[in-house]
Short mmCIF file of the C-alpha atoms (twelve columns), coordinates in Angstrom:
data_MODEL
# 
_entry.id   MODEL 
# 
loop_
_atom_site.group_PDB 
_atom_site.id 
_atom_site.type_symbol 
_atom_site.label_atom_id 
_atom_site.label_alt_id 
_atom_site.label_comp_id 
_atom_site.label_asym_id 
_atom_site.label_seq_id 
_atom_site.Cartn_x 
_atom_site.Cartn_y 
_atom_site.Cartn_z 
_atom_site.pdbx_PDB_model_num 
ATOM 1   C CA . UNK A 1   37.970 27.546 -32.727 1 
ATOM 2   C CA . UNK A 2   37.917 31.166 -32.813 1 
ATOM 3   C CA . UNK A 3   40.708 32.373 -34.466 1 
ATOM 4   C CA . UNK A 4   40.412 35.605 -32.284 1 
ATOM 5   C CA . UNK A 5   42.776 35.955 -28.774 1 
ATOM 6   C CA . UNK A 6   40.533 35.562 -25.861 1 
ATOM 7   C CA . UNK A 7   41.439 39.352 -24.930 1 
ATOM 8   C CA . UNK A 8   42.624 38.947 -21.468 1 
ATOM 9   C CA . UNK A 9   45.728 37.823 -20.166 1 
ATOM 10  C CA . UNK A 10  46.140 34.124 -20.500 1 
ATOM 11  C CA . UNK A 11  46.888 33.578 -16.566 1 
ATOM 12  C CA . UNK A 12  43.794 35.201 -16.117 1 
ATOM 13  C CA . UNK A 13  41.757 32.627 -18.685 1 
ATOM 14  C CA . UNK A 14  44.056 29.754 -17.073 1 
ATOM 15  C CA . UNK A 15  42.548 30.831 -13.843 1 
ATOM 16  C CA . UNK A 16  39.020 30.558 -15.309 1 
ATOM 17  C CA . UNK A 17  39.568 27.578 -16.842 1 
ATOM 18  C CA . UNK A 18  41.064 26.199 -13.448 1 
ATOM 19  C CA . UNK A 19  37.799 27.149 -11.313 1 
ATOM 20  C CA . UNK A 20  35.605 25.754 -14.287 1 
ATOM 21  C CA . UNK A 21  37.326 22.627 -14.759 1 
ATOM 22  C CA . UNK A 22  37.415 21.696 -10.781 1 
ATOM 23  C CA . UNK A 23  33.505 21.915 -10.612 1 
ATOM 24  C CA . UNK A 24  32.944 20.151 -14.192 1 
ATOM 25  C CA . UNK A 25  34.683 17.289 -12.573 1 
ATOM 26  C CA . UNK A 26  32.621 16.983 -9.581  1 
ATOM 27  C CA . UNK A 27  29.556 17.785 -11.558 1 
ATOM 28  C CA . UNK A 28  30.033 15.563 -14.441 1 
ATOM 29  C CA . UNK A 29  32.645 12.530 -13.152 1 
ATOM 30  C CA . UNK A 30  35.187 13.600 -15.476 1 
ATOM 31  C CA . UNK A 31  38.599 12.072 -15.375 1 
ATOM 32  C CA . UNK A 32  41.335 14.860 -16.693 1 
ATOM 33  C CA . UNK A 33  44.285 13.592 -18.135 1 
ATOM 34  C CA . UNK A 34  46.018 16.304 -19.482 1 
ATOM 35  C CA . UNK A 35  44.852 20.236 -20.162 1 
ATOM 36  C CA . UNK A 36  46.869 22.784 -22.343 1 
ATOM 37  C CA . UNK A 37  45.600 26.436 -22.793 1 
ATOM 38  C CA . UNK A 38  47.146 28.342 -25.916 1 
ATOM 39  C CA . UNK A 39  46.554 31.662 -27.057 1 
ATOM 40  C CA . UNK A 40  43.021 31.087 -28.439 1 
ATOM 41  C CA . UNK A 41  41.882 27.600 -28.083 1 
ATOM 42  C CA . UNK A 42  42.713 24.683 -25.648 1 
ATOM 43  C CA . UNK A 43  43.346 21.179 -25.515 1 
ATOM 44  C CA . UNK A 44  41.632 18.879 -23.406 1 
ATOM 45  C CA . UNK A 45  42.707 15.233 -22.696 1 
ATOM 46  C CA . UNK A 46  39.885 13.629 -20.409 1 
ATOM 47  C CA . UNK A 47  37.588 10.648 -20.101 1 
ATOM 48  C CA . UNK A 48  34.202 10.214 -19.157 1 
ATOM 49  C CA . UNK A 49  32.981 7.027  -16.983 1 
ATOM 50  C CA . UNK A 50  29.330 8.423  -17.274 1 
ATOM 51  C CA . UNK A 51  29.686 8.797  -21.052 1 
ATOM 52  C CA . UNK A 52  28.629 12.481 -20.998 1 
ATOM 53  C CA . UNK A 53  31.007 14.739 -22.516 1 
ATOM 54  C CA . UNK A 54  28.393 16.248 -24.716 1 
ATOM 55  C CA . UNK A 55  26.854 17.615 -21.621 1 
ATOM 56  C CA . UNK A 56  30.245 18.715 -19.707 1 
ATOM 57  C CA . UNK A 57  31.321 20.354 -22.508 1 
ATOM 58  C CA . UNK A 58  28.619 22.400 -23.412 1 
ATOM 59  C CA . UNK A 59  28.333 23.112 -19.928 1 
ATOM 60  C CA . UNK A 60  32.298 24.298 -19.801 1 
ATOM 61  C CA . UNK A 61  31.991 26.105 -22.321 1 
ATOM 62  C CA . UNK A 62  28.966 27.935 -21.470 1 
ATOM 63  C CA . UNK A 63  30.497 29.089 -18.141 1 
ATOM 64  C CA . UNK A 64  34.008 29.425 -19.721 1 
ATOM 65  C CA . UNK A 65  32.602 31.743 -22.110 1 
ATOM 66  C CA . UNK A 66  30.516 33.665 -20.156 1 
ATOM 67  C CA . UNK A 67  32.995 34.686 -17.663 1 
ATOM 68  C CA . UNK A 68  35.538 35.578 -20.090 1 
ATOM 69  C CA . UNK A 69  32.889 37.649 -22.038 1 
ATOM 70  C CA . UNK A 70  32.004 39.368 -18.710 1 
ATOM 71  C CA . UNK A 71  35.893 40.243 -17.795 1 
ATOM 72  C CA . UNK A 72  36.865 41.173 -21.229 1 
ATOM 73  C CA . UNK A 73  33.682 43.351 -22.677 1 
ATOM 74  C CA . UNK A 74  33.719 41.130 -25.554 1 
ATOM 75  C CA . UNK A 75  31.112 40.972 -27.864 1 
ATOM 76  C CA . UNK A 76  31.674 38.300 -30.241 1 
ATOM 77  C CA . UNK A 77  31.524 34.441 -28.961 1 
ATOM 78  C CA . UNK A 78  34.349 33.532 -27.255 1 
ATOM 79  C CA . UNK A 79  34.795 30.192 -28.987 1 
ATOM 80  C CA . UNK A 80  34.416 29.666 -32.935 1 
ATOM 81  C CA . UNK A 81  32.825 26.319 -33.107 1 
ATOM 82  C CA . UNK A 82  31.580 23.627 -31.056 1 
ATOM 83  C CA . UNK A 83  33.703 21.271 -29.137 1 
ATOM 84  C CA . UNK A 84  35.302 18.376 -31.254 1 
ATOM 85  C CA . UNK A 85  35.471 15.183 -29.569 1 
ATOM 86  C CA . UNK A 86  37.595 12.050 -30.594 1 
ATOM 87  C CA . UNK A 87  37.309 8.726  -29.168 1 
ATOM 88  C CA . UNK A 88  40.659 7.004  -28.175 1 
ATOM 89  C CA . UNK A 89  40.341 3.309  -27.790 1 
ATOM 90  C CA . UNK A 90  43.869 2.108  -27.100 1 
ATOM 91  C CA . UNK A 91  46.702 3.249  -25.015 1 
ATOM 92  C CA . UNK A 92  49.083 3.686  -28.181 1 
ATOM 93  C CA . UNK A 93  46.400 6.063  -29.524 1 
ATOM 94  C CA . UNK A 94  46.364 7.847  -26.014 1 
ATOM 95  C CA . UNK A 95  49.897 8.345  -25.684 1 
ATOM 96  C CA . UNK A 96  49.789 10.297 -29.484 1 
ATOM 97  C CA . UNK A 97  47.741 12.390 -28.343 1 
ATOM 98  C CA . UNK A 98  49.104 12.851 -25.038 1 
ATOM 99  C CA . UNK A 99  52.112 14.056 -26.700 1 
ATOM 100 C CA . UNK A 100 50.487 15.809 -29.622 1 
ATOM 101 C CA . UNK A 101 48.475 17.838 -26.653 1 
ATOM 102 C CA . UNK A 102 51.789 18.874 -24.166 1 
ATOM 103 C CA . UNK A 103 53.914 19.518 -27.623 1 
ATOM 104 C CA . UNK A 104 51.292 22.075 -29.153 1 
ATOM 105 C CA . UNK A 105 53.010 25.025 -27.344 1 
ATOM 106 C CA . UNK A 106 56.592 24.441 -28.751 1 
ATOM 107 C CA . UNK A 107 54.864 23.420 -31.839 1 
ATOM 108 C CA . UNK A 108 53.366 26.911 -32.132 1 
ATOM 109 C CA . UNK A 109 56.547 28.605 -30.928 1 
ATOM 110 C CA . UNK A 110 55.289 29.889 -27.499 1 
ATOM 111 C CA . UNK A 111 57.869 27.438 -25.468 1 
ATOM 112 C CA . UNK A 112 61.167 25.528 -26.289 1 
ATOM 113 C CA . UNK A 113 60.576 22.645 -23.901 1 
ATOM 114 C CA . UNK A 114 56.907 21.246 -22.978 1 
ATOM 115 C CA . UNK A 115 57.904 21.518 -19.129 1 
ATOM 116 C CA . UNK A 116 58.591 25.236 -19.503 1 
ATOM 117 C CA . UNK A 117 55.061 26.226 -20.673 1 
ATOM 118 C CA . UNK A 118 53.228 27.799 -18.020 1 
ATOM 119 C CA . UNK A 119 49.544 26.873 -18.974 1 
ATOM 120 C CA . UNK A 120 49.581 23.241 -18.898 1 
ATOM 121 C CA . UNK A 121 48.866 20.643 -16.422 1 
ATOM 122 C CA . UNK A 122 52.102 18.829 -16.982 1 
ATOM 123 C CA . UNK A 123 54.191 22.553 -15.714 1 
ATOM 124 C CA . UNK A 124 52.068 21.911 -12.601 1 
ATOM 125 C CA . UNK A 125 52.478 17.833 -12.732 1 
ATOM 126 C CA . UNK A 126 56.044 18.676 -12.465 1 
ATOM 127 C CA . UNK A 127 55.759 21.184 -9.318  1 
ATOM 128 C CA . UNK A 128 56.425 24.326 -11.148 1 
ATOM 129 C CA . UNK A 129 53.248 25.803 -10.513 1 
ATOM 130 C CA . UNK A 130 50.358 24.892 -8.036  1 
ATOM 131 C CA . UNK A 131 47.768 22.909 -9.823  1 
ATOM 132 C CA . UNK A 132 44.220 23.042 -9.086  1 
ATOM 133 C CA . UNK A 133 42.726 21.473 -12.194 1 
ATOM 134 C CA . UNK A 134 42.142 17.710 -10.823 1 
ATOM 135 C CA . UNK A 135 44.332 15.569 -12.880 1 
ATOM 136 C CA . UNK A 136 44.198 11.590 -12.497 1 
ATOM 137 C CA . UNK A 137 47.355 9.767  -11.919 1 
ATOM 138 C CA . UNK A 138 49.362 10.352 -14.884 1 
ATOM 139 C CA . UNK A 139 50.971 6.923  -15.487 1 
ATOM 140 C CA . UNK A 140 52.928 8.055  -18.782 1 
ATOM 141 C CA . UNK A 141 54.919 10.964 -16.689 1 
ATOM 142 C CA . UNK A 142 55.833 9.532  -13.372 1 
ATOM 143 C CA . UNK A 143 57.548 6.171  -14.019 1 
ATOM 144 C CA . UNK A 144 60.396 8.022  -15.586 1 
ATOM 145 C CA . UNK A 145 59.966 11.814 -15.770 1 
ATOM 146 C CA . UNK A 146 63.062 12.615 -17.656 1 
ATOM 147 C CA . UNK A 147 62.505 9.921  -20.341 1 
ATOM 148 C CA . UNK A 148 59.225 10.938 -20.745 1 
ATOM 149 C CA . UNK A 149 60.346 14.651 -20.744 1 
ATOM 150 C CA . UNK A 150 62.843 13.780 -23.474 1 
ATOM 151 C CA . UNK A 151 60.217 11.970 -25.560 1 
ATOM 152 C CA . UNK A 152 57.825 14.864 -25.046 1 
ATOM 153 C CA . UNK A 153 60.677 17.248 -26.404 1 
ATOM 154 C CA . UNK A 154 61.857 15.245 -29.230 1 
ATOM 155 C CA . UNK A 155 59.719 16.701 -32.261 1 
ATOM 156 C CA . UNK A 156 58.497 14.272 -34.101 1 
ATOM 157 C CA . UNK A 157 58.408 13.863 -38.110 1 
ATOM 158 C CA . UNK A 158 56.052 16.282 -39.795 1 
ATOM 159 C CA . UNK A 159 54.244 13.806 -41.414 1 
ATOM 160 C CA . UNK A 160 53.398 12.396 -38.157 1 
ATOM 161 C CA . UNK A 161 52.215 15.353 -36.780 1 
ATOM 162 C CA . UNK A 162 50.132 15.684 -39.617 1 
ATOM 163 C CA . UNK A 163 48.410 11.820 -39.157 1 
ATOM 164 C CA . UNK A 164 48.077 12.667 -35.329 1 
ATOM 165 C CA . UNK A 165 46.244 15.849 -36.137 1 
ATOM 166 C CA . UNK A 166 44.445 14.196 -38.866 1 
ATOM 167 C CA . UNK A 167 43.522 11.042 -36.307 1 
ATOM 168 C CA . UNK A 168 42.049 13.735 -33.945 1 
ATOM 169 C CA . UNK A 169 39.828 15.201 -36.210 1 
ATOM 170 C CA . UNK A 170 37.890 12.462 -36.849 1 
ATOM 171 C CA . UNK A 171 35.482 10.912 -34.461 1 
ATOM 172 C CA . UNK A 172 37.715 7.842  -33.586 1 
ATOM 173 C CA . UNK A 173 41.259 8.339  -33.329 1 
ATOM 174 C CA . UNK A 174 42.664 6.267  -35.993 1 
ATOM 175 C CA . UNK A 175 46.031 6.302  -37.576 1 
ATOM 176 C CA . UNK A 176 46.397 5.845  -41.172 1 
ATOM 177 C CA . UNK A 177 47.899 1.920  -42.431 1 
ATOM 178 C CA . UNK A 178 51.446 1.883  -43.529 1 
ATOM 179 C CA . UNK A 179 51.548 0.899  -47.270 1 
ATOM 180 C CA . UNK A 180 54.545 -1.253 -47.044 1 
ATOM 181 C CA . UNK A 181 53.942 -3.019 -43.969 1 
ATOM 182 C CA . UNK A 182 50.285 -3.058 -43.898 1 
ATOM 183 C CA . UNK A 183 50.143 -2.279 -40.505 1 
ATOM 184 C CA . UNK A 184 48.891 0.593  -38.413 1 
ATOM 185 C CA . UNK A 185 51.459 3.014  -38.187 1 
ATOM 186 C CA . UNK A 186 52.962 3.217  -34.981 1 
ATOM 187 C CA . UNK A 187 54.550 6.617  -34.749 1 
ATOM 188 C CA . UNK A 188 57.805 6.611  -32.966 1 
ATOM 189 C CA . UNK A 189 56.889 5.742  -29.372 1 
ATOM 190 C CA . UNK A 190 59.916 3.708  -29.086 1 
ATOM 191 C CA . UNK A 191 60.308 5.086  -25.228 1 
ATOM 192 C CA . UNK A 192 57.415 2.832  -24.184 1 
# 
């Protein structure tokens, strides 16, 4: 991640990502589940039926970087490192990543509630902006929107946030084993 700002208004960077993500979903057969644009990085939760994540992300980051560089007059690279991918193998871990991703702007103090942050696919799914990023059917949000928003807006324990962040930093998402129960840490997903 480059710690520098994109040097463009976030709305303009969002527009660049909208165009490029739409194109990449068609070109690489990507299934976007969630996307959140922050001031100097982004979070993307997707599946790749064709197992081509590296090619897709290399292409996406190259296209986005060139466009941001062109529009902003940047000299330095747009993204500080290559993308990082984490394989998520089960629905419980997917839910943890989903909540972490949508809570990121709240945790960063950029929004009071997840649904109010304008630069996420959640904002569009709720009808608060036109959503051009093709998102697959959201099976977490739509069964009970009110309950899901309450869950997303409930701040997890700091230790749980650290556990999820660490799990997302691995090649395969894996939560720590609870030393008392010797079971995987279930991390406050009671609403599901």
